[in-house]
Short mmCIF file of C-alpha atoms in Angstrom, two decimals:
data_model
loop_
_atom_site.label_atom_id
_atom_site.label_comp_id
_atom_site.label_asym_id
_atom_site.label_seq_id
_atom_site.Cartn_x
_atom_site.Cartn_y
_atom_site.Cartn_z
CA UNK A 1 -43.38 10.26 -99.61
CA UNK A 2 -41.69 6.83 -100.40
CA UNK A 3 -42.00 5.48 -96.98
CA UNK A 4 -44.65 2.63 -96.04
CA UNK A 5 -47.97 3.29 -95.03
CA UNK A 6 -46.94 6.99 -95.47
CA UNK A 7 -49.46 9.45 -97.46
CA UNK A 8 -49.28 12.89 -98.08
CA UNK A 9 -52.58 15.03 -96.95
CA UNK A 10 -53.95 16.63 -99.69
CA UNK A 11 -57.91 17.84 -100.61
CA UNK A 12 -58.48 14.88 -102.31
CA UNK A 13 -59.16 11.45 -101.38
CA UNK A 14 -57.15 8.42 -102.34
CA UNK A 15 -57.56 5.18 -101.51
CA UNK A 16 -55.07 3.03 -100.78
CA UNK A 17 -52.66 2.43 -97.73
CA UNK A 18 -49.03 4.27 -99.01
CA UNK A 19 -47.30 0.95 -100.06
CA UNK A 20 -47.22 1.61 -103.83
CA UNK A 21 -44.17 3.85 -103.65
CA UNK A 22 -42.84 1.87 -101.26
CA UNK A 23 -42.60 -1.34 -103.25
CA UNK A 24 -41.24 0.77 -106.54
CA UNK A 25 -38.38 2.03 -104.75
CA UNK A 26 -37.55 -1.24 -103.25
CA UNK A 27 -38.21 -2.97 -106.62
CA UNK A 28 -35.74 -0.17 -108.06
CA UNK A 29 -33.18 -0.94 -105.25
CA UNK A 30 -33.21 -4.90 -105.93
CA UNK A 31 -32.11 -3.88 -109.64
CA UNK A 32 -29.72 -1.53 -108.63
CA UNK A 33 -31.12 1.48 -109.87
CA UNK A 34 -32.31 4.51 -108.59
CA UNK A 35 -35.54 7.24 -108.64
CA UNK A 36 -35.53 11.03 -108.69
CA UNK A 37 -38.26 13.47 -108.35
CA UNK A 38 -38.85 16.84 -108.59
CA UNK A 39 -41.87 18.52 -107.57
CA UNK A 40 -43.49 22.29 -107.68
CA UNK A 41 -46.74 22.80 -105.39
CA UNK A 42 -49.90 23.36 -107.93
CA UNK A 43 -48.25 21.96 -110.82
CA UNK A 44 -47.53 18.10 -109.40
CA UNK A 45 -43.99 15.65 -109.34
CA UNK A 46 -42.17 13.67 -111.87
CA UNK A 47 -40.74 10.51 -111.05
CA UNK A 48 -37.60 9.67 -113.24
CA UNK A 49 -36.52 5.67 -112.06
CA UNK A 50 -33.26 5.03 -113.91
CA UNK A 51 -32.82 0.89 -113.75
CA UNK A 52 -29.54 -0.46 -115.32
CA UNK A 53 -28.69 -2.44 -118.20
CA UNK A 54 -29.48 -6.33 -117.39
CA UNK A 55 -25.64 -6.73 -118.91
CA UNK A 56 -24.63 -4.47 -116.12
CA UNK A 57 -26.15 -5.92 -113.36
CA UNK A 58 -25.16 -9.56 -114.65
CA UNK A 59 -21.71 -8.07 -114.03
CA UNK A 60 -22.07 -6.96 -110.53
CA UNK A 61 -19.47 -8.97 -107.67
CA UNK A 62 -21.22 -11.33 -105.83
CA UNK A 63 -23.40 -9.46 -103.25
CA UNK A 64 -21.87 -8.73 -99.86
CA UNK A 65 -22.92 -9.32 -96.49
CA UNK A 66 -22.47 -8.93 -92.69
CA UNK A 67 -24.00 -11.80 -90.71
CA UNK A 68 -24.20 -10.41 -86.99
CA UNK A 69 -25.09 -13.17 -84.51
CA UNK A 70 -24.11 -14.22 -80.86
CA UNK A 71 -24.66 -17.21 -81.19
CA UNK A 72 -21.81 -19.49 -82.46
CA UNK A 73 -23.34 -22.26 -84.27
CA UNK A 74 -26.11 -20.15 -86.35
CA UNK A 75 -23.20 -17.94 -87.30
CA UNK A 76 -21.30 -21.30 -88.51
CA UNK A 77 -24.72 -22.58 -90.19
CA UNK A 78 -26.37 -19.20 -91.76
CA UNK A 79 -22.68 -17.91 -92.78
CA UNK A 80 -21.76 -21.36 -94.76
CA UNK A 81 -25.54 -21.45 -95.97
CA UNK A 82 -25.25 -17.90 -97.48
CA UNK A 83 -21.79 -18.30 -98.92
CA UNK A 84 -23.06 -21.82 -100.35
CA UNK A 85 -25.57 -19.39 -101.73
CA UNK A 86 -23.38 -17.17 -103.37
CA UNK A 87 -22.91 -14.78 -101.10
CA UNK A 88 -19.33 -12.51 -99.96
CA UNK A 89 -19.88 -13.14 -95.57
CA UNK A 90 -18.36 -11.52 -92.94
CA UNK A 91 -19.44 -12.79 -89.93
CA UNK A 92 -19.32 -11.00 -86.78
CA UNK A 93 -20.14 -11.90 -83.28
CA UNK A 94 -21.32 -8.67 -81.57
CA UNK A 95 -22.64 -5.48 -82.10
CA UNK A 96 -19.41 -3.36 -81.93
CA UNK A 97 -17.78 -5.62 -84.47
CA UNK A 98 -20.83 -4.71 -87.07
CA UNK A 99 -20.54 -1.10 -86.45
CA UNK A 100 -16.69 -1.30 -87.19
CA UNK A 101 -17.29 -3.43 -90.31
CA UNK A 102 -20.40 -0.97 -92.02
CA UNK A 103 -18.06 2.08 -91.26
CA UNK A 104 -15.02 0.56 -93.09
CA UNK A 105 -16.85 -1.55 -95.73
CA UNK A 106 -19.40 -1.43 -98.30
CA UNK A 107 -22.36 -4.24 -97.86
CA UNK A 108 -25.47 -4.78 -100.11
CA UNK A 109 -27.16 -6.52 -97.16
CA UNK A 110 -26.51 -6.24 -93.49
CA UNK A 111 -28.23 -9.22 -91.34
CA UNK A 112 -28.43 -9.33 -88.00
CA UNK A 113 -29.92 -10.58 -84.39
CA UNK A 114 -31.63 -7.86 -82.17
CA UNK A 115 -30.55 -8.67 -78.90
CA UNK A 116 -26.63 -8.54 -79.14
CA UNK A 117 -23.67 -7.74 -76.77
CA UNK A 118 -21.72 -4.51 -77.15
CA UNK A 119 -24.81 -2.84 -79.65
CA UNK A 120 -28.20 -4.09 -80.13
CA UNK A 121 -29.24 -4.45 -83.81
CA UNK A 122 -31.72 -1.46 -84.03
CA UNK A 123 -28.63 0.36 -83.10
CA UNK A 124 -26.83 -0.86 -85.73
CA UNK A 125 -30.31 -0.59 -88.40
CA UNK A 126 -30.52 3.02 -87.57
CA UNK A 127 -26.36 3.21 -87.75
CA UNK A 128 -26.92 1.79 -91.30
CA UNK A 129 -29.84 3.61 -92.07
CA UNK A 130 -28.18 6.84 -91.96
CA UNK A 131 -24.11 5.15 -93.12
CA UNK A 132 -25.24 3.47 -95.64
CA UNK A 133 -29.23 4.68 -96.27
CA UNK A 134 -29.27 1.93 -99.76
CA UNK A 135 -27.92 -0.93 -97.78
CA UNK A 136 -30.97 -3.35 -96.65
CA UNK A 137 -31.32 -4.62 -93.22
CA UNK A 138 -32.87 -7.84 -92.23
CA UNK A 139 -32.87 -8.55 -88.36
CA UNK A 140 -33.57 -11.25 -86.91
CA UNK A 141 -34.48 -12.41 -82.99
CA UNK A 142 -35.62 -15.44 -81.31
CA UNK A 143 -37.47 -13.26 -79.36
CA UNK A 144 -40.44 -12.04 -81.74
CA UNK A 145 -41.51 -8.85 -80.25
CA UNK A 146 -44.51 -6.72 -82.29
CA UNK A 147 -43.60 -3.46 -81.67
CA UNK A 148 -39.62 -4.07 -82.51
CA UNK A 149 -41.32 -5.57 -85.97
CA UNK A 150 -43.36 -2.46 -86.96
CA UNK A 151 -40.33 0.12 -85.85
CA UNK A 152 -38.33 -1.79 -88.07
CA UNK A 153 -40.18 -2.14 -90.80
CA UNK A 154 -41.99 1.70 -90.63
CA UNK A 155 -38.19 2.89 -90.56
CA UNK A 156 -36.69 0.30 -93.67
CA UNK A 157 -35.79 -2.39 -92.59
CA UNK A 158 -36.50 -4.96 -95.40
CA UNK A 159 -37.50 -7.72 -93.21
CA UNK A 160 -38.06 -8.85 -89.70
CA UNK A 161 -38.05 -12.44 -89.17
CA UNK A 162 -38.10 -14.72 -86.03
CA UNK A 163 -35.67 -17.90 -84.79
CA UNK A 164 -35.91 -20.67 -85.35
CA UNK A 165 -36.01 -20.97 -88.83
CA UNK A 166 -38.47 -22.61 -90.59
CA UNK A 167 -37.17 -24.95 -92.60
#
């Protein structure tokens, strides 16, 4: 029910494209908090969304991240570039060495090229997805393929963006 573009089929008809659940739940997950819902067929669903305390979430470490790249010298730039940003990096260089990293540690974001050696990074999206299902995924590729783009994103991923960088 909270996926994009994802509607349930029901006798009446609603307008819309399935995004609005979509965006709570990532809204939710950007301020660390979470949703539950129960539901009874006739009678309808509650959504509870439980956010934290802005104290609370001023008190959270600095947010964690794998940086997964092949290449050496956007692993040098992006890594210093997101630790000048605030950011905990751990860069990696391969696909294996991302895997090992989300199974042993806890990350708020993994990021990562698609077309790696050792594991390509949808293997290592769906390896989150079902790790670490409250992680977010951004992956990257200097070669923009459509159809990658859409699997990502209709399966989580928050983002999908191309190399080079715009700057």
């Amino acid at each position: 029910v909270i996926e994009k573009y994802k509607q349930l089929d029901t006798a009446a008809k609603h307008l819309g494209v399935g995004l609005g659940l979509s965006i709570v739940r990532q809204y939710v997950a950007l301020h660390r908090g979470t949703i539950d819902l129960q539901s009874e067929v006739g009678r309808g669903t509650t959504f509870t969304v439980t956010i934290p305390n802005a104290r609370m979430i001023a008190k959270v470490s600095r947010p964690k991240v794998v940086f997964v790249d092949d290449e050496p010298s956007i692993r040098l730039t992006l890594g210093d570039a997101l630790r000048d940003a605030g950011h905990q990096v751990t860069v990696v260089a391969d696909g294996g060495e991302a895997l090992k990293q989300v199974d042993s540690h806890t990350f708020d974001l993994v990021l990562s090229d698609i077309r790696l050696p050792k594991a390509d990074g949808l293997t290592i999206f769906k390896h989150v997805r079902a790790q670490a299902p409250h992680t977010d995924v951004i992956l990257m590729t200097a070669f923009g393929d459509v159809t990658d783009a859409v699997t990502a994103l209709k399966s989580g991923a928050r983002d999908y963006m191309t190399k080079p960088f715009d700057t």
